[in-house]
């Protein structure tokens, strides 16, 4: 497989080799960076008694952001509705909110010419059961129903932050166990992605809407947040980020078209390899979580997002409106640079990159030049496991050499982890079957149901 | 002569196998179990805690040391049971009803275990009734409630109300935590404490813990 983006000068914000058209006149990756807004409820119960208030709040939030987007003459607006668990478990509730949002978006397109689209992201509730049932049972059925209902009720794009493999990755992250993390990502996660995205692409194809993309949020972002709290080393979080790329790529192999999910910080790799437009978040998502990649995350984005913000009142306006305004101005700057010349766009991209890259290994692995080097190696491998193995190896090599050459700061406490990660990566088996056999013989096997991932259990062999 | 320095080092290195082996050697050599614990294991874990506090160790190193201590304790516990020794405290922990997020909760549970607490982890999406039942079954001193979503935070209040209705609220201390949770919210719903992160949660539990460290 060759890369969709062959050179650094083509690796820019706003431009993707495979742009996407969706919703009401919205185009992503075709030269203009679009703001993507996400919002959620303030602290409250969701039940029969509060449901009218929930509906009112969503109507208030969408009206607020659309009105401001029109006033600021935003070049377009992507709205993401990420359901809350109650709305996935009871898909009829999720559908009602989709309708409220879609109706408002249609109205703003008709009355104000605001190009827009609605991305619906049902949250993955399959781990309500433990061990998780990934392919059947009440939670999977409700999720699958919500995908179909959303498609019928006005969603223009479907996404998910899927959690297959999380059962083993959570513990692995706490214990800094890269081997177990890779098992969760490359063996369990990749298999679940195949199952899930085959289904999702089918739903979207039937409804003639866009199967957008997934995110390694449950893995890479968990590591990122733990690293921010100094609970795990940043070098480990950086390697896990790159190791999550092959898992997320599976969606595109199965037919997803992008834009990737905003919280998929592995997005630049997805764009380089699959050519899809990507949504990213960084300093704009400080309302949801803190980050050390606030600028660099923006460098090659096609949509620029706030992750999520609660409907709470700030001095100027409600928080979703404030978030939207910040995104619109960020996009306006990028689009102005791009309208100037390619050199201007490259200069802004490089400022975004250089302002973060040397300060944190998690930023370093998002450098466009580093992304292209590692992506090229990933693309040459035939399976998600082998891709993940090489991704982890390349990531730690890039970090180690940049640190040795004085181009990347790594804190003294983390230096011993570079050697530890290099050792662990070197010990990963060359054969996937050998790796699976080995992991199934450990207590890790008790944390998941092999059949739910299409893996034969030891007992049934 | 038994070299307990090796046990000390095994705990610092998070080497469970070496920790168990060195403990077995010490017992064969006739060293008193409480001497092993108080003279070597607790100082080793104190050193691990110090290294973590000064940010030299990360959580994985802290947890692996805890696991090494646990491996040694498995050999010592049967011998100590005869003397009626007690843990630092008994904790019931879970993510509240409607919420599936558990990495923070798991981190707190692991760190409490490493700190000598007897921890019962009820998992995620835990109903108030399950918390009430577990408190009775485990004779808990502390209940830890976790939530990541703004819309599941109210379940913390519902859980505390259920403890009150069941007549067990005054038998336990309730600690809460999670990304959207604040000290103010803890006060509003009548919790006894709030941990901003896993470290703070464990420190708070230690402060509230009953009894002494007799694993």
XYZ file of C-alpha atoms in Angstrom:
676
model
C 0.000 0.000 0.000
C 1.373 3.451 -0.861
C 0.624 6.624 1.059
C -2.221 8.861 -0.078
C -0.042 11.857 0.726
C 3.383 11.539 -0.834
C 5.183 14.676 0.259
C 5.376 17.152 3.107
C 4.314 20.052 0.906
C 0.999 18.281 0.157
C 0.342 17.550 3.834
C -1.734 20.605 4.748
C -4.793 21.669 6.671
C -7.983 21.854 4.640
C -6.802 19.581 1.834
C -7.308 15.816 1.760
C -6.745 13.533 -1.245
C -10.233 12.053 -0.785
C -12.555 14.907 0.172
C -16.047 14.260 1.481
C -19.296 15.997 0.556
C -22.117 15.667 3.042
C -25.243 17.183 4.524
C -26.324 20.476 3.061
C -23.529 21.601 0.787
C -20.714 20.858 3.223
C -17.341 19.779 1.843
C -14.445 18.557 3.922
C -10.877 18.303 2.707
C -11.580 20.363 -0.389
C -9.607 23.438 0.630
C -11.563 24.945 3.545
C -11.255 24.056 7.212
C -14.688 23.717 8.818
C -15.528 24.165 12.519
C -16.999 21.086 14.218
C -18.982 21.798 17.373
C -20.028 19.308 20.013
C -22.008 20.089 23.160
C -23.531 18.226 26.075
C -25.905 18.650 28.972
C -25.088 20.292 32.292
C -25.150 18.076 35.404
C -28.614 16.536 35.466
C -30.450 13.227 35.539
C -31.841 11.836 32.313
C -35.142 10.123 32.999
C -38.807 10.313 32.106
C -39.307 13.314 34.360
C -36.399 15.348 32.965
C -36.768 14.316 29.324
C -38.747 17.431 28.264
C -35.970 19.564 29.768
C -33.313 17.501 27.947
C -35.105 18.141 24.652
C -35.398 21.849 25.445
C -31.686 22.112 26.252
C -30.606 20.448 22.998
C -32.931 22.759 21.050
C -31.454 25.745 22.882
C -27.863 24.599 22.249
C -28.282 23.958 18.527
C -30.150 27.224 17.996
C -27.391 29.123 19.834
C -24.501 27.680 17.841
C -26.257 27.914 14.474
C -27.240 31.542 15.089
C -23.670 32.480 15.991
C -22.199 30.520 13.078
C -24.471 32.432 10.699
C -23.605 35.776 12.326
C -19.890 35.063 11.996
C -20.348 33.877 8.410
C -18.738 30.542 9.173
C -17.660 28.747 5.983
C -19.788 25.818 7.090
C -20.692 23.994 10.257
C -20.292 20.391 11.263
C -22.307 19.526 14.364
C -21.552 16.377 16.301
C -24.152 14.795 18.533
C -22.457 12.266 20.762
C -25.179 10.412 22.600
C -25.188 9.893 26.334
C -25.598 6.300 27.551
C -29.317 6.688 28.340
C -29.927 7.795 24.759
C -28.177 4.758 23.315
C -29.739 2.231 25.634
C -33.115 3.769 24.785
C -32.570 4.588 21.093
C -35.914 6.317 20.708
C -34.548 9.098 22.928
C -31.426 9.368 20.796
C -33.593 9.597 17.685
C -35.652 12.438 19.163
C -32.529 14.539 19.737
C -31.241 13.791 16.222
C -34.538 15.122 14.858
C -34.316 18.304 16.929
C -30.791 18.994 15.725
C -31.453 18.099 12.091
C -34.556 20.294 11.941
C -32.630 23.311 13.175
C -29.723 22.667 10.779
C -32.094 22.381 7.820
C -33.700 25.665 8.847
C -30.397 27.539 8.979
C -29.409 26.189 5.581
C -32.725 27.257 4.083
C -32.929 30.683 5.753
C -29.286 31.707 6.065
C -27.447 29.530 3.573
C -25.358 28.038 6.365
C -23.787 24.936 4.843
C -23.877 22.238 7.456
C -24.009 18.561 8.356
C -24.889 16.495 11.404
C -22.551 13.786 12.646
C -24.193 11.350 15.053
C -21.938 9.304 17.316
C -23.786 6.763 19.453
C -21.642 5.959 22.450
C -20.424 2.388 22.675
C -22.422 0.761 25.457
C -21.357 -2.817 24.799
C -19.163 -2.873 27.892
C -22.219 -2.435 30.120
C -21.905 -6.207 30.327
C -18.770 -7.678 31.787
C -17.161 -9.434 30.004
C -18.426 -7.389 27.079
C -20.758 -8.829 24.467
C -19.579 -7.172 21.293
C -21.784 -8.788 18.671
C -25.092 -9.609 20.293
C -27.237 -8.904 23.326
C -29.414 -5.989 24.376
C -26.682 -3.333 24.307
C -25.442 -4.184 20.834
C -29.020 -4.383 19.565
C -29.931 -0.961 20.988
C -26.773 0.555 19.510
C -27.447 -0.976 16.120
C -31.016 0.294 16.300
C -29.831 3.808 17.117
C -27.539 3.828 14.075
C -30.485 3.026 11.833
C -32.860 5.412 13.584
C -30.308 8.241 13.417
C -29.769 7.649 9.719
C -33.517 7.882 9.168
C -33.982 10.895 11.457
C -31.510 13.243 9.809
C -27.913 12.204 10.543
C -25.604 13.024 7.639
C -22.606 11.138 8.980
C -22.266 8.262 11.450
C -19.309 7.731 13.748
C -18.448 5.857 16.902
C -15.732 5.808 19.513
C -15.588 2.052 19.692
C -14.180 0.269 22.694
C -13.330 -3.257 21.512
C -10.203 -4.357 23.372
C -10.656 -1.844 26.172
C -11.226 -4.751 28.568
C -7.523 -5.553 28.427
C -6.116 -2.115 27.627
C -7.325 -0.354 30.766
C -5.340 -2.655 33.012
C -2.400 -2.581 30.613
C -2.248 1.206 30.812
C -2.287 1.205 34.591
C 0.585 -1.248 34.668
C 2.445 0.368 31.773
C 2.273 -2.941 29.918
C 2.839 -2.202 26.236
C 2.554 -5.834 25.171
C -0.925 -6.178 26.636
C -1.906 -2.790 25.190
C -0.877 -3.953 21.732
C -2.889 -7.129 22.184
C -5.946 -4.998 23.002
C -5.420 -2.641 20.084
C -4.095 -4.828 17.299
C -5.755 -8.162 17.999
C -9.030 -7.410 19.796
C -9.597 -3.816 18.708
C -8.833 -4.422 15.035
C -11.144 -7.451 14.898
C -13.961 -5.535 16.535
C -13.466 -2.648 14.116
C -13.878 -5.017 11.182
C -17.146 -6.318 12.577
C -18.472 -2.913 13.613
C -17.519 -0.959 10.494
C -18.813 -3.586 8.127
C -22.150 -3.105 9.850
C -21.946 0.701 9.955
C -20.934 1.051 6.320
C -23.948 -1.110 5.435
C -26.313 1.142 7.426
C -24.888 4.291 5.829
C -24.955 2.842 2.342
C -28.641 1.986 2.706
C -29.459 5.508 3.936
C -27.093 7.205 1.492
C -25.177 8.994 4.226
C -21.487 9.059 5.097
C -19.773 6.458 7.273
C -17.296 8.883 8.838
C -14.775 7.328 11.210
C -13.754 6.032 14.595
C -11.318 7.050 17.304
C -8.847 5.297 19.562
C -10.135 7.568 22.319
C -10.573 4.712 24.800
C -6.890 3.863 24.377
C -4.784 6.768 23.132
C -6.696 9.496 24.930
C -6.865 7.550 28.158
C -3.073 7.287 27.952
C -2.811 10.989 27.102
C -4.890 12.036 30.111
C -2.975 9.697 32.435
C 0.301 11.124 31.115
C -0.958 14.666 31.659
C -1.581 13.764 35.296
C 1.972 12.345 35.440
C 0.553 8.890 36.161
C 2.230 7.273 33.160
C 5.229 8.473 31.132
C 4.549 10.690 28.137
C 6.866 8.543 26.012
C 4.558 5.600 26.650
C 1.470 7.656 25.768
C 3.178 8.797 22.561
C 3.992 5.231 21.526
C 0.445 4.096 22.326
C -0.908 6.923 20.179
C 1.045 5.724 17.164
C 0.286 2.088 17.952
C -3.419 2.951 17.796
C -3.198 3.984 14.142
C -3.676 0.549 12.516
C -6.766 -0.129 14.614
C -8.382 3.146 13.522
C -7.339 2.502 9.912
C -9.527 -0.609 9.815
C -12.622 1.616 9.540
C -11.367 3.072 6.267
C -10.405 -0.343 4.918
C -14.010 -1.376 5.580
C -15.407 1.610 3.681
C -15.486 4.602 6.034
C -14.828 7.872 4.211
C -14.042 10.409 6.929
C -13.895 12.865 8.441
C -12.235 10.968 11.283
C -13.473 11.646 14.802
C -12.157 14.813 16.412
C -10.674 13.011 19.399
C -8.706 10.657 17.129
C -5.363 12.388 17.602
C -3.989 9.667 15.347
C -5.820 11.542 12.563
C -2.734 12.827 10.685
C -1.643 9.194 10.147
C -5.112 8.308 8.858
C -4.995 11.223 6.430
C -1.501 10.338 5.243
C -2.330 6.669 4.670
C -6.022 6.629 3.703
C -6.281 10.153 2.315
C -9.474 10.888 4.230
C -10.283 14.304 5.691
C -9.716 14.471 9.422
C -11.310 16.308 12.282
C -8.966 17.320 15.076
C -9.112 19.071 18.431
C -6.363 20.661 20.526
C -6.281 23.913 22.447
C -9.887 24.315 21.323
C -10.872 21.345 23.483
C -9.396 22.645 26.744
C -13.024 22.954 27.828
C -13.173 19.134 27.839
C -9.635 18.044 28.725
C -6.145 19.482 28.919
C -3.467 18.669 26.376
C 0.176 19.085 25.408
C -0.564 19.011 21.684
C -2.818 22.047 21.497
C -1.306 23.652 18.391
C 0.292 20.749 16.549
C -3.004 18.872 16.506
C -4.360 21.597 14.247
C -1.553 21.463 11.683
C -3.160 19.204 9.059
C -6.819 19.197 10.125
C -9.801 19.489 7.787
C -12.361 20.091 10.525
C -11.445 21.785 13.828
C -13.376 20.766 16.911
C -13.922 21.573 20.581
C -14.424 17.888 21.665
C -17.390 18.774 23.897
C -18.626 21.476 26.196
C -21.461 21.687 28.703
C -24.396 24.051 28.414
C -23.279 26.374 31.199
C -23.483 30.142 31.228
C -20.238 32.130 30.822
C -19.890 35.926 30.947
C -20.411 36.338 27.220
C -22.838 33.556 26.332
C -23.500 29.864 26.913
C -20.331 27.762 26.620
C -21.226 26.006 23.314
C -21.621 29.418 21.650
C -18.278 30.547 23.090
C -16.636 27.352 21.838
C -18.175 27.783 18.396
C -16.890 31.337 18.149
C -13.342 30.249 19.038
C -13.463 27.522 16.397
C -14.773 29.872 13.723
C -11.935 32.325 14.335
C -9.314 29.548 14.280
C -10.732 28.312 10.976
C -10.888 31.841 9.590
C -7.146 32.225 10.249
C -6.266 28.911 8.589
C -8.484 29.596 5.601
C -7.025 33.085 5.176
C -3.500 31.638 5.162
C -4.527 29.016 2.625
C -6.176 31.653 0.436
C -2.907 33.613 0.425
C -0.606 31.001 -1.052
C 0.610 27.477 -0.458
C 3.721 28.967 1.162
C 1.549 30.915 3.605
C -0.379 27.784 4.498
C 2.846 25.833 4.987
C 4.238 28.634 7.139
C 1.184 28.578 9.438
C 1.251 24.777 9.552
C 4.915 24.823 10.518
C 4.353 27.417 13.252
C 1.627 25.224 14.698
C 4.036 22.286 14.563
C 7.167 23.969 15.871
C 5.403 25.657 18.778
C 4.639 22.263 20.371
C 6.821 19.543 18.864
C 9.992 19.793 20.943
C 8.213 19.978 24.275
C 6.508 16.597 24.473
C 6.960 13.188 22.795
C 3.202 13.100 22.187
C 3.566 16.245 20.093
C 6.726 14.960 18.400
C 4.939 11.936 16.923
C 2.367 14.303 15.351
C 5.032 16.253 13.379
C 3.985 15.933 9.727
C 7.473 14.746 8.701
C 7.505 12.123 11.465
C 3.958 11.085 10.544
C 4.923 10.546 6.909
C 8.017 8.492 7.826
C 6.128 6.217 10.214
C 3.012 6.043 8.008
C 5.133 4.767 5.144
C 6.399 1.912 7.321
C 2.886 1.107 8.570
C 1.544 1.023 5.025
C 4.037 -1.631 3.967
C 2.797 -4.162 6.534
C -0.071 -6.502 5.611
C -2.043 -6.931 8.856
C -3.149 -4.692 11.738
C -0.922 -6.645 14.140
C 2.209 -6.265 12.042
C 1.302 -2.645 11.345
C 0.924 -2.007 15.080
C 4.228 -3.715 15.842
C 6.081 -1.575 13.328
C 4.188 1.564 14.411
C 5.307 1.103 18.021
C 8.875 0.350 16.961
C 9.105 3.385 14.675
C 7.534 5.675 17.279
C 10.046 4.824 19.978
C 12.917 5.029 17.466
C 11.805 8.515 16.404
C 11.471 9.632 20.034
C 14.822 8.137 21.059
C 16.751 9.674 18.190
C 15.111 13.107 18.544
C 15.941 13.049 22.248
C 19.545 11.952 21.599
C 19.977 14.755 19.087
C 18.608 17.329 21.528
C 15.571 18.140 19.395
C 12.995 16.715 21.811
C 12.726 17.227 25.551
C 12.149 14.064 27.562
C 12.039 14.412 31.345
C 14.818 12.600 33.261
C 12.302 10.232 34.916
C 11.114 9.066 31.520
C 14.476 8.213 29.992
C 14.566 4.717 31.527
C 11.181 4.112 29.872
C 12.639 4.613 26.393
C 14.893 1.583 26.853
C 12.068 -0.376 28.495
C 9.712 0.293 25.569
C 12.442 -0.549 23.032
C 12.954 -3.892 24.785
C 9.231 -4.666 24.910
C 8.708 -3.819 21.255
C 11.697 -5.921 20.202
C 10.180 -8.900 22.024
C 6.854 -8.835 20.166
C 6.519 -12.049 18.118
C 6.757 -11.915 14.347
C 3.712 -14.161 13.980
C 0.259 -12.991 15.031
C -0.888 -16.537 15.868
C 2.047 -16.968 18.212
C 1.166 -13.700 19.960
C -2.484 -14.716 20.370
C -1.566 -18.151 21.741
C 0.817 -16.592 24.183
C -1.675 -14.004 25.456
C -4.509 -16.525 25.723
C -2.325 -18.534 28.080
C -2.096 -15.593 30.519
C -4.674 -14.186 32.971
C -5.461 -11.537 30.314
C -7.654 -14.164 28.645
C -10.085 -14.011 31.574
C -10.941 -10.385 30.817
C -12.726 -10.913 27.498
C -14.747 -13.451 25.560
C -12.595 -14.694 22.645
C -15.652 -15.596 20.581
C -16.826 -11.985 20.686
C -13.705 -11.133 18.723
C -13.786 -14.111 16.407
C -10.906 -15.748 18.232
C -10.954 -19.404 19.098
C -10.548 -19.882 22.836
C -7.907 -22.206 24.207
C -10.626 -24.512 25.521
C -12.207 -24.954 22.111
C -8.967 -25.748 20.296
C 21.345 -15.164 57.975
C 18.455 -14.000 55.765
C 19.065 -10.940 53.606
C 15.851 -8.924 53.808
C 17.480 -6.199 51.719
C 16.754 -8.374 48.699
C 13.067 -8.391 49.599
C 13.189 -4.626 50.035
C 14.762 -4.275 46.585
C 12.326 -6.726 44.986
C 9.426 -4.552 46.161
C 11.138 -1.399 44.923
C 11.706 -3.073 41.538
C 8.115 -4.344 41.380
C 9.417 -7.889 41.003
C 6.626 -10.123 42.378
C 8.481 -13.380 41.759
C 11.593 -12.274 43.633
C 9.457 -10.776 46.390
C 7.684 -14.097 47.007
C 10.946 -16.047 46.845
C 12.713 -13.792 49.342
C 9.727 -13.937 51.685
C 9.708 -17.728 51.490
C 13.435 -17.804 52.303
C 12.888 -15.536 55.296
C 10.079 -17.710 56.657
C 12.175 -20.861 56.240
C 14.946 -19.103 58.133
C 12.488 -18.493 60.962
C 11.995 -14.739 60.631
C 8.802 -13.597 62.358
C 6.108 -12.559 59.798
C 5.421 -9.252 61.532
C 9.142 -8.485 61.455
C 9.154 -9.084 57.702
C 6.182 -6.764 57.258
C 7.075 -3.996 59.634
C 10.828 -4.141 59.238
C 11.065 -4.556 55.475
C 7.849 -4.480 53.490
C 6.266 -1.354 54.937
C 9.541 0.638 54.713
C 9.895 -0.558 51.113
C 6.372 0.592 50.245
C 7.013 3.874 52.079
C 10.055 4.356 49.851
C 7.944 3.528 46.781
C 5.379 6.083 47.951
C 8.121 8.675 48.406
C 9.473 8.020 44.912
C 5.947 8.379 43.542
C 5.305 11.567 45.495
C 8.476 13.161 44.119
C 7.401 12.017 40.619
C 10.346 9.722 40.095
C 8.040 6.697 39.919
C 4.950 6.547 37.738
C 1.744 4.694 38.556
C 2.860 1.477 36.781
C 5.922 1.309 39.026
C 3.791 2.014 42.088
C 1.312 -0.708 41.127
C 3.995 -3.258 40.300
C 5.534 -2.644 43.710
C 2.079 -3.125 45.213
C 1.795 -6.383 43.292
C 5.206 -7.496 44.618
C 4.050 -6.701 48.151
C 0.846 -8.646 47.532
C 2.834 -11.669 46.352
C 4.729 -11.631 49.624
C 1.544 -11.109 51.601
C 0.000 -14.228 50.123
C 2.612 -16.219 52.008
C 2.309 -14.188 55.178
C -1.460 -13.737 55.423
C -2.296 -17.274 56.594
C 0.262 -16.923 59.358
C -1.105 -13.530 60.377
C -4.749 -14.581 60.307
C -4.203 -16.521 63.500
C -3.278 -13.297 65.260
C -6.509 -11.550 64.110
C -4.696 -8.857 62.142
C -6.801 -6.269 60.280
C -6.324 -4.261 57.073
C -5.954 -0.463 57.126
C -9.587 -0.237 56.123
C -12.254 -1.913 54.027
C -13.265 -0.077 50.910
C -16.162 -0.628 48.528
C -15.626 1.183 45.251
C -17.585 1.523 42.019
C -18.636 3.745 39.129
C -22.185 4.908 39.726
C -25.329 3.834 37.903
C -25.428 4.725 34.213
C -21.694 5.329 33.850
C -19.221 2.917 32.264
C -16.004 4.847 32.742
C -13.659 3.010 35.009
C -10.006 3.776 34.419
C -9.886 6.398 37.187
C -11.852 4.180 39.514
C -9.555 1.232 38.761
C -6.526 3.374 39.406
C -7.839 4.434 42.798
C -8.749 0.805 43.628
C -5.273 -0.456 42.706
C -3.552 2.283 44.654
C -5.714 1.655 47.707
C -4.844 -2.030 47.547
C -1.180 -1.147 47.305
C -1.686 1.008 50.385
C -2.938 -1.933 52.458
C -6.697 -1.471 52.115
C -9.033 -4.400 51.569
C -10.794 -3.275 48.381
C -14.024 -4.602 46.886
C -14.443 -3.284 43.367
C -18.075 -3.434 42.222
C -17.192 -2.359 38.673
C -19.192 0.090 36.580
C -22.888 1.012 36.307
C -23.370 0.129 39.986
C -26.861 0.679 41.385
C -27.360 2.257 44.820
C -28.760 -1.067 46.063
C -25.561 -2.879 45.124
C -23.511 -0.356 47.085
C -25.801 -0.820 50.085
C -25.568 -4.610 49.871
C -21.776 -4.582 49.496
C -21.328 -2.360 52.537
C -23.139 -4.941 54.643
C -21.418 -7.950 53.098
C -17.917 -6.519 53.319
C -18.325 -4.585 56.551
C -16.946 -1.582 54.691
C -15.514 1.529 56.329
C -15.244 3.618 53.179
C -17.329 3.841 50.004
C -15.768 5.404 46.902
C -18.085 6.619 44.133
C -16.797 7.539 40.681
C -18.482 9.291 37.726
C -17.130 10.798 34.533
C -20.275 12.186 32.974
C -22.162 15.269 34.058
C -25.378 13.329 33.595
C -24.306 10.503 35.907
C -23.038 12.730 38.711
C -26.559 12.915 40.193
C -26.378 9.146 40.750
C -23.790 9.894 43.449
C -26.436 11.814 45.361
C -28.987 9.052 44.763
C -26.496 6.518 46.107
C -25.851 8.526 49.269
C -29.615 8.866 49.771
C -29.934 5.085 49.415
C -27.263 4.598 52.090
C -29.267 6.888 54.372
C -32.526 5.022 53.721
C -30.802 1.701 54.404
C -29.458 3.030 57.706
C -25.793 2.513 56.805
C -24.779 6.068 55.975
C -23.337 6.772 59.417
C -21.302 3.555 59.360
C -19.216 4.538 56.347
C -17.284 7.480 54.953
C -18.258 8.365 51.388
C -15.571 9.663 49.019
C -16.368 10.827 45.502
C -14.276 11.603 42.424
C -14.245 11.876 38.644
C -13.516 14.523 36.027
C -16.638 16.719 36.440
C -16.837 16.271 40.233
C -15.823 19.087 42.580
C -15.344 19.598 46.301
C -18.373 21.877 46.226
C -20.453 19.095 44.691
C -19.216 16.693 47.374
C -20.437 19.119 50.025
C -23.743 19.660 48.270
C -24.610 15.974 48.191
C -23.310 15.207 51.668
C -20.205 13.191 50.782
C -17.382 13.075 53.320
C -14.617 13.845 50.882
C -13.536 14.477 47.325
C -10.343 13.297 45.628
C -9.183 15.482 42.756
C -7.049 12.614 41.464
C -6.043 9.090 42.451
C -3.275 10.298 44.750
C -5.606 12.602 46.603
C -8.227 9.881 46.903
C -5.780 7.467 48.491
C -4.405 10.114 50.852
C -7.944 10.955 51.910
C -8.837 7.305 52.437
C -5.739 6.870 54.567
C -6.766 9.838 56.646
C -10.229 8.416 57.119
C -9.096 4.787 57.400
C -9.832 2.975 60.567
C -7.492 0.698 62.487
C -3.813 0.241 61.841
C -1.840 -1.408 59.048
C -1.989 -5.061 60.008
C -2.559 -6.809 56.681
